[in-house]
mmCIF file of C-alpha atoms in Angstrom:
data_model
loop_
_atom_site.group_PDB
_atom_site.id
_atom_site.type_symbol
_atom_site.label_atom_id
_atom_site.label_comp_id
_atom_site.label_asym_id
_atom_site.label_seq_id
_atom_site.Cartn_x
_atom_site.Cartn_y
_atom_site.Cartn_z
ATOM 1 C CA UNK A 5 12.841 -16.814 -29.653
ATOM 2 C CA UNK A 6 15.335 -15.417 -32.192
ATOM 3 C CA UNK A 7 18.584 -14.036 -30.808
ATOM 4 C CA UNK A 8 21.529 -12.797 -32.884
ATOM 5 C CA UNK A 9 24.950 -13.666 -31.475
ATOM 6 C CA UNK A 10 26.190 -10.170 -32.243
ATOM 7 C CA UNK A 11 23.266 -8.477 -30.481
ATOM 8 C CA UNK A 12 23.799 -6.386 -27.365
ATOM 9 C CA UNK A 13 21.796 -8.176 -24.662
ATOM 10 C CA UNK A 14 22.752 -5.829 -21.819
ATOM 11 C CA UNK A 15 19.704 -4.692 -19.868
ATOM 12 C CA UNK A 16 19.764 -0.877 -19.446
ATOM 13 C CA UNK A 17 19.919 -0.063 -15.721
ATOM 14 C CA UNK A 18 20.530 2.887 -13.470
ATOM 15 C CA UNK A 19 23.952 2.998 -11.761
ATOM 16 C CA UNK A 20 23.773 0.842 -8.647
ATOM 17 C CA UNK A 21 25.279 1.854 -5.323
ATOM 18 C CA UNK A 22 26.958 -1.366 -4.230
ATOM 19 C CA UNK A 23 29.976 -2.560 -2.291
ATOM 20 C CA UNK A 24 33.136 -2.578 -4.380
ATOM 21 C CA UNK A 25 35.911 -5.144 -4.566
ATOM 22 C CA UNK A 26 37.643 -3.689 -1.510
ATOM 23 C CA UNK A 27 35.117 -5.550 0.628
ATOM 24 C CA UNK A 28 36.578 -8.843 -0.625
ATOM 25 C CA UNK A 29 39.879 -8.122 1.111
ATOM 26 C CA UNK A 30 38.513 -8.833 4.601
ATOM 27 C CA UNK A 31 36.107 -11.636 5.426
ATOM 28 C CA UNK A 32 35.132 -9.814 8.644
ATOM 29 C CA UNK A 33 33.908 -6.776 6.684
ATOM 30 C CA UNK A 34 30.235 -6.132 7.429
ATOM 31 C CA UNK A 35 29.485 -5.939 3.677
ATOM 32 C CA UNK A 36 31.573 -8.955 2.689
ATOM 33 C CA UNK A 37 28.595 -11.144 1.791
ATOM 34 C CA UNK A 38 27.342 -8.666 -0.819
ATOM 35 C CA UNK A 39 30.691 -8.520 -2.607
ATOM 36 C CA UNK A 40 30.411 -12.246 -3.437
ATOM 37 C CA UNK A 41 28.699 -12.163 -6.827
ATOM 38 C CA UNK A 42 26.507 -14.952 -8.268
ATOM 39 C CA UNK A 43 28.314 -17.170 -10.778
ATOM 40 C CA UNK A 44 25.820 -16.153 -13.444
ATOM 41 C CA UNK A 45 24.664 -12.581 -13.900
ATOM 42 C CA UNK A 46 21.169 -12.164 -12.495
ATOM 43 C CA UNK A 47 18.698 -9.330 -13.045
ATOM 44 C CA UNK A 48 15.916 -8.528 -10.581
ATOM 45 C CA UNK A 49 12.624 -7.592 -12.280
ATOM 46 C CA UNK A 50 11.004 -4.218 -11.608
ATOM 47 C CA UNK A 51 8.960 -3.926 -8.415
ATOM 48 C CA UNK A 52 5.459 -2.508 -8.153
ATOM 49 C CA UNK A 53 6.414 -0.458 -5.096
ATOM 50 C CA UNK A 54 9.010 0.009 -2.370
ATOM 51 C CA UNK A 55 8.357 -0.525 1.354
ATOM 52 C CA UNK A 56 10.660 0.954 3.983
ATOM 53 C CA UNK A 57 11.118 -0.913 7.280
ATOM 54 C CA UNK A 58 12.773 1.621 9.591
ATOM 55 C CA UNK A 59 14.317 -0.001 12.656
ATOM 56 C CA UNK A 60 15.561 1.727 15.806
ATOM 57 C CA UNK A 61 15.695 1.285 19.560
ATOM 58 C CA UNK A 62 13.237 2.889 21.971
ATOM 59 C CA UNK A 63 14.883 3.607 25.322
ATOM 60 C CA UNK A 64 12.866 4.084 28.489
ATOM 61 C CA UNK A 65 13.257 4.259 32.276
ATOM 62 C CA UNK A 66 10.227 2.188 33.250
ATOM 63 C CA UNK A 67 10.175 -1.300 34.749
ATOM 64 C CA UNK A 68 11.433 -4.200 32.668
ATOM 65 C CA UNK A 69 14.095 -4.031 29.942
ATOM 66 C CA UNK A 70 15.614 -0.607 29.292
ATOM 67 C CA UNK A 71 14.971 -0.890 25.580
ATOM 68 C CA UNK A 72 12.410 -2.033 23.048
ATOM 69 C CA UNK A 73 13.149 -2.428 19.348
ATOM 70 C CA UNK A 74 10.792 -1.059 16.733
ATOM 71 C CA UNK A 75 10.089 -1.410 13.024
ATOM 72 C CA UNK A 76 8.212 1.650 11.739
ATOM 73 C CA UNK A 77 7.665 2.539 15.409
ATOM 74 C CA UNK A 78 6.018 -0.842 16.113
ATOM 75 C CA UNK A 79 7.386 -3.312 18.653
ATOM 76 C CA UNK A 80 6.360 -6.832 17.636
ATOM 77 C CA UNK A 81 4.075 -8.915 19.830
ATOM 78 C CA UNK A 82 3.157 -12.475 18.953
ATOM 79 C CA UNK A 83 -0.491 -13.087 18.110
ATOM 80 C CA UNK A 84 -2.808 -14.256 20.878
ATOM 81 C CA UNK A 85 -2.983 -17.678 19.224
ATOM 82 C CA UNK A 86 -0.777 -19.242 16.501
ATOM 83 C CA UNK A 87 -1.596 -17.268 13.360
ATOM 84 C CA UNK A 88 -1.643 -19.911 10.641
ATOM 85 C CA UNK A 89 -3.910 -22.547 12.295
ATOM 86 C CA UNK A 90 -6.147 -19.778 13.665
ATOM 87 C CA UNK A 91 -6.793 -18.367 10.197
ATOM 88 C CA UNK A 92 -7.381 -21.853 8.785
ATOM 89 C CA UNK A 93 -9.886 -22.441 11.567
ATOM 90 C CA UNK A 94 -11.828 -19.381 10.444
ATOM 91 C CA UNK A 95 -10.712 -16.930 13.129
ATOM 92 C CA UNK A 96 -11.038 -13.212 12.502
ATOM 93 C CA UNK A 97 -7.643 -11.496 12.277
ATOM 94 C CA UNK A 98 -8.864 -8.729 14.603
ATOM 95 C CA UNK A 99 -9.455 -11.315 17.339
ATOM 96 C CA UNK A 100 -5.945 -12.773 17.317
ATOM 97 C CA UNK A 101 -3.739 -9.709 16.799
ATOM 98 C CA UNK A 102 -2.159 -8.669 20.113
ATOM 99 C CA UNK A 103 -2.097 -5.063 21.340
ATOM 100 C CA UNK A 104 -0.332 -3.341 24.226
ATOM 101 C CA UNK A 105 0.596 0.231 25.070
ATOM 102 C CA UNK A 106 4.228 1.181 24.570
ATOM 103 C CA UNK A 107 6.230 3.052 27.199
ATOM 104 C CA UNK A 108 8.536 5.009 24.879
ATOM 105 C CA UNK A 109 6.174 6.414 22.257
ATOM 106 C CA UNK A 110 6.055 3.110 20.407
ATOM 107 C CA UNK A 111 3.148 0.764 19.646
ATOM 108 C CA UNK A 112 3.172 -2.922 20.639
ATOM 109 C CA UNK A 113 1.183 -5.144 18.313
ATOM 110 C CA UNK A 114 1.355 -8.086 15.918
ATOM 111 C CA UNK A 115 3.008 -6.142 13.103
ATOM 112 C CA UNK A 116 1.840 -7.349 9.683
ATOM 113 C CA UNK A 117 3.049 -6.022 6.319
ATOM 114 C CA UNK A 118 0.749 -7.196 3.552
ATOM 115 C CA UNK A 119 2.077 -8.117 0.102
ATOM 116 C CA UNK A 120 -0.275 -8.983 -2.733
ATOM 117 C CA UNK A 121 0.127 -12.513 -4.096
ATOM 118 C CA UNK A 122 2.000 -12.591 -7.418
ATOM 119 C CA UNK A 123 3.451 -9.071 -7.271
ATOM 120 C CA UNK A 124 7.125 -8.174 -7.110
ATOM 121 C CA UNK A 125 7.877 -5.886 -4.183
ATOM 122 C CA UNK A 126 11.033 -4.213 -2.896
ATOM 123 C CA UNK A 127 11.647 -4.064 0.865
ATOM 124 C CA UNK A 128 14.285 -1.795 2.384
ATOM 125 C CA UNK A 129 15.404 -2.563 5.942
ATOM 126 C CA UNK A 130 17.309 0.257 7.656
ATOM 127 C CA UNK A 131 19.219 0.428 10.958
ATOM 128 C CA UNK A 132 19.087 3.756 12.803
ATOM 129 C CA UNK A 133 21.755 2.681 15.299
ATOM 130 C CA UNK A 134 25.411 1.644 15.336
ATOM 131 C CA UNK A 135 24.854 -2.115 15.514
ATOM 132 C CA UNK A 136 25.022 -4.682 12.745
ATOM 133 C CA UNK A 137 21.776 -6.675 12.483
ATOM 134 C CA UNK A 138 21.501 -10.165 10.928
ATOM 135 C CA UNK A 139 17.994 -10.648 9.504
ATOM 136 C CA UNK A 140 16.111 -13.686 8.219
ATOM 137 C CA UNK A 141 12.953 -13.933 6.109
ATOM 138 C CA UNK A 142 11.008 -17.189 6.240
ATOM 139 C CA UNK A 143 9.195 -18.611 3.226
ATOM 140 C CA UNK A 144 10.755 -16.514 0.455
ATOM 141 C CA UNK A 145 13.938 -16.453 -1.635
ATOM 142 C CA UNK A 146 14.964 -12.884 -2.442
ATOM 143 C CA UNK A 147 17.274 -10.847 -4.676
ATOM 144 C CA UNK A 148 19.448 -8.312 -2.864
ATOM 145 C CA UNK A 149 19.708 -5.168 -4.977
ATOM 146 C CA UNK A 150 21.291 -2.525 -2.741
ATOM 147 C CA UNK A 151 23.225 -2.131 0.490
ATOM 148 C CA UNK A 152 25.246 0.628 2.095
ATOM 149 C CA UNK A 153 25.515 3.313 4.753
ATOM 150 C CA UNK A 154 23.639 6.555 5.282
ATOM 151 C CA UNK A 155 25.463 9.483 3.678
ATOM 152 C CA UNK A 156 23.446 12.278 5.295
ATOM 153 C CA UNK A 157 24.479 13.896 8.554
ATOM 154 C CA UNK A 158 22.531 12.906 11.648
ATOM 155 C CA UNK A 159 22.236 14.578 15.025
ATOM 156 C CA UNK A 160 24.535 13.425 17.821
ATOM 157 C CA UNK A 161 22.822 12.435 21.060
ATOM 158 C CA UNK A 162 24.354 13.075 24.514
ATOM 159 C CA UNK A 163 26.563 10.022 24.072
ATOM 160 C CA UNK A 164 27.809 11.203 20.676
ATOM 161 C CA UNK A 165 25.859 8.585 18.694
ATOM 162 C CA UNK A 166 24.472 9.799 15.379
ATOM 163 C CA UNK A 167 20.681 9.550 15.120
ATOM 164 C CA UNK A 168 18.463 10.293 12.126
ATOM 165 C CA UNK A 169 14.863 11.343 11.667
ATOM 166 C CA UNK A 170 12.787 8.744 9.800
ATOM 167 C CA UNK A 171 12.011 11.161 6.962
ATOM 168 C CA UNK A 172 15.722 11.914 6.533
ATOM 169 C CA UNK A 173 16.551 8.192 6.402
ATOM 170 C CA UNK A 174 13.965 7.572 3.685
ATOM 171 C CA UNK A 175 15.064 10.591 1.649
ATOM 172 C CA UNK A 176 18.751 9.700 1.914
ATOM 173 C CA UNK A 177 18.346 6.010 1.056
ATOM 174 C CA UNK A 178 15.958 6.806 -1.813
ATOM 175 C CA UNK A 179 18.738 8.907 -3.326
ATOM 176 C CA UNK A 180 21.193 6.002 -3.081
ATOM 177 C CA UNK A 181 19.036 3.190 -4.490
ATOM 178 C CA UNK A 182 18.199 2.600 -8.148
ATOM 179 C CA UNK A 183 14.526 3.169 -9.101
ATOM 180 C CA UNK A 184 12.393 0.288 -7.837
ATOM 181 C CA UNK A 185 10.441 0.145 -11.114
ATOM 182 C CA UNK A 186 13.525 -0.613 -13.238
ATOM 183 C CA UNK A 187 15.398 -3.909 -13.762
ATOM 184 C CA UNK A 188 18.398 -4.040 -11.424
ATOM 185 C CA UNK A 189 21.478 -6.208 -11.201
ATOM 186 C CA UNK A 190 21.417 -8.623 -8.261
ATOM 187 C CA UNK A 191 24.175 -8.521 -5.650
ATOM 188 C CA UNK A 192 23.330 -11.798 -3.946
ATOM 189 C CA UNK A 193 20.461 -14.249 -3.480
ATOM 190 C CA UNK A 194 19.173 -15.792 -0.267
ATOM 191 C CA UNK A 195 16.874 -15.432 2.720
ATOM 192 C CA UNK A 196 19.316 -14.200 5.399
ATOM 193 C CA UNK A 197 21.157 -10.903 5.263
ATOM 194 C CA UNK A 198 23.085 -8.238 7.159
ATOM 195 C CA UNK A 199 21.881 -4.688 7.716
ATOM 196 C CA UNK A 200 24.926 -2.548 8.637
ATOM 197 C CA UNK A 201 24.768 -0.033 11.456
ATOM 198 C CA UNK A 202 23.515 3.363 10.223
ATOM 199 C CA UNK A 203 22.822 1.640 6.935
ATOM 200 C CA UNK A 204 20.331 -0.214 4.777
ATOM 201 C CA UNK A 205 19.728 -3.390 2.769
ATOM 202 C CA UNK A 206 17.228 -3.563 -0.104
ATOM 203 C CA UNK A 207 15.821 -6.715 -1.680
ATOM 204 C CA UNK A 208 13.107 -7.744 -4.115
ATOM 205 C CA UNK A 209 11.006 -10.869 -4.401
ATOM 206 C CA UNK A 210 7.996 -12.066 -6.322
ATOM 207 C CA UNK A 211 5.368 -13.149 -3.803
ATOM 208 C CA UNK A 212 4.381 -16.603 -5.052
ATOM 209 C CA UNK A 213 4.463 -18.425 -1.707
ATOM 210 C CA UNK A 214 1.255 -17.471 0.140
ATOM 211 C CA UNK A 215 0.857 -17.236 3.888
ATOM 212 C CA UNK A 216 2.216 -15.338 6.916
ATOM 213 C CA UNK A 217 6.018 -15.345 6.966
ATOM 214 C CA UNK A 218 8.236 -14.187 9.820
ATOM 215 C CA UNK A 219 10.882 -11.506 9.144
ATOM 216 C CA UNK A 220 13.126 -10.925 12.158
ATOM 217 C CA UNK A 221 16.511 -9.942 13.519
ATOM 218 C CA UNK A 222 18.533 -13.008 14.493
ATOM 219 C CA UNK A 223 20.036 -11.370 17.581
ATOM 220 C CA UNK A 224 17.856 -13.108 20.174
ATOM 221 C CA UNK A 225 17.850 -10.112 22.500
ATOM 222 C CA UNK A 226 16.570 -7.845 19.727
ATOM 223 C CA UNK A 227 14.004 -10.395 18.557
ATOM 224 C CA UNK A 228 12.691 -10.883 22.071
ATOM 225 C CA UNK A 229 12.290 -7.122 22.436
ATOM 226 C CA UNK A 230 10.254 -6.711 19.270
ATOM 227 C CA UNK A 231 12.573 -6.429 16.248
ATOM 228 C CA UNK A 232 10.375 -8.466 13.929
ATOM 229 C CA UNK A 233 7.239 -8.465 11.778
ATOM 230 C CA UNK A 234 5.102 -10.739 9.626
ATOM 231 C CA UNK A 235 5.124 -10.487 5.836
ATOM 232 C CA UNK A 236 1.699 -11.767 4.775
ATOM 233 C CA UNK A 237 1.461 -12.834 1.122
ATOM 234 C CA UNK A 238 -2.251 -12.665 0.375
ATOM 235 C CA UNK A 239 -4.949 -11.799 -2.111
ATOM 236 C CA UNK A 240 -6.439 -8.327 -2.367
ATOM 237 C CA UNK A 241 -9.318 -9.339 -0.088
ATOM 238 C CA UNK A 242 -6.911 -10.419 2.667
ATOM 239 C CA UNK A 243 -7.282 -14.164 2.132
ATOM 240 C CA UNK A 244 -4.535 -16.546 1.119
ATOM 241 C CA UNK A 245 -4.746 -18.159 -2.335
ATOM 242 C CA UNK A 246 -5.309 -21.887 -2.787
ATOM 243 C CA UNK A 247 -6.761 -22.099 0.719
ATOM 244 C CA UNK A 248 -10.471 -21.360 0.254
ATOM 245 C CA UNK A 249 -11.501 -24.986 0.842
ATOM 246 C CA UNK A 250 -9.368 -25.248 3.990
ATOM 247 C CA UNK A 251 -10.914 -22.037 5.334
ATOM 248 C CA UNK A 252 -14.450 -23.314 4.598
ATOM 249 C CA UNK A 253 -13.785 -26.598 6.380
ATOM 250 C CA UNK A 254 -12.096 -24.752 9.242
ATOM 251 C CA UNK A 255 -15.098 -22.503 9.785
ATOM 252 C CA UNK A 256 -17.432 -25.509 9.752
ATOM 253 C CA UNK A 257 -15.280 -27.271 12.358
ATOM 254 C CA UNK A 258 -15.029 -24.144 14.496
ATOM 255 C CA UNK A 259 -18.805 -23.729 14.520
ATOM 256 C CA UNK A 260 -19.068 -27.154 16.169
ATOM 257 C CA UNK A 261 -16.642 -26.368 19.009
#
């Protein structure tokens, strides 16, 4: 590789909507973590596509808790049996995914977002409520490329809280983020992150660690009421790479049960 010392090595990028240095003035600022830059400049590669994960609360007046949390209108339910050993044992995914009827227009199921092994994808987690949500993704190390607050006007409910239609959230945040198919400067790196109330956090990762990985809010009350999903890194046929032999042996063992 030949590189001239006088050459301009700056990667051309779209302007990035990011926190500015004012967020460094207060360590209790909700965006403080994203104002702490990596010691070395880091560029996230282009993504093949962008996936929105729209979170909000579903209120109801039925028995049980007064709320359920949803991601893309799905309230998470754990699988009927532990997912990873079940798949290795040759179980059919349709037999272990849990389903229940929601009581507030939502669906209750084992929510799975599939990511193809080896591709770089951008996920955008939004919060259509006033609360700050701390999230954690298992099994992956990601580049955070955008964070901020909605700039569109919502509709106030009877309590005066601004609420947004899903389509308006997507349209607004799309206008604030750089194109997903362009290199983008990285704000921070990690596997845990804050999504601000009435705001969004976007991150990219290259899916090289196969398997089903839990992505969830770390507020236990929200997690217990369904604010979670599984990010499954898999091949195009729905299997996990490097595991064909384990699956074959698992099916043989299961046939003897």
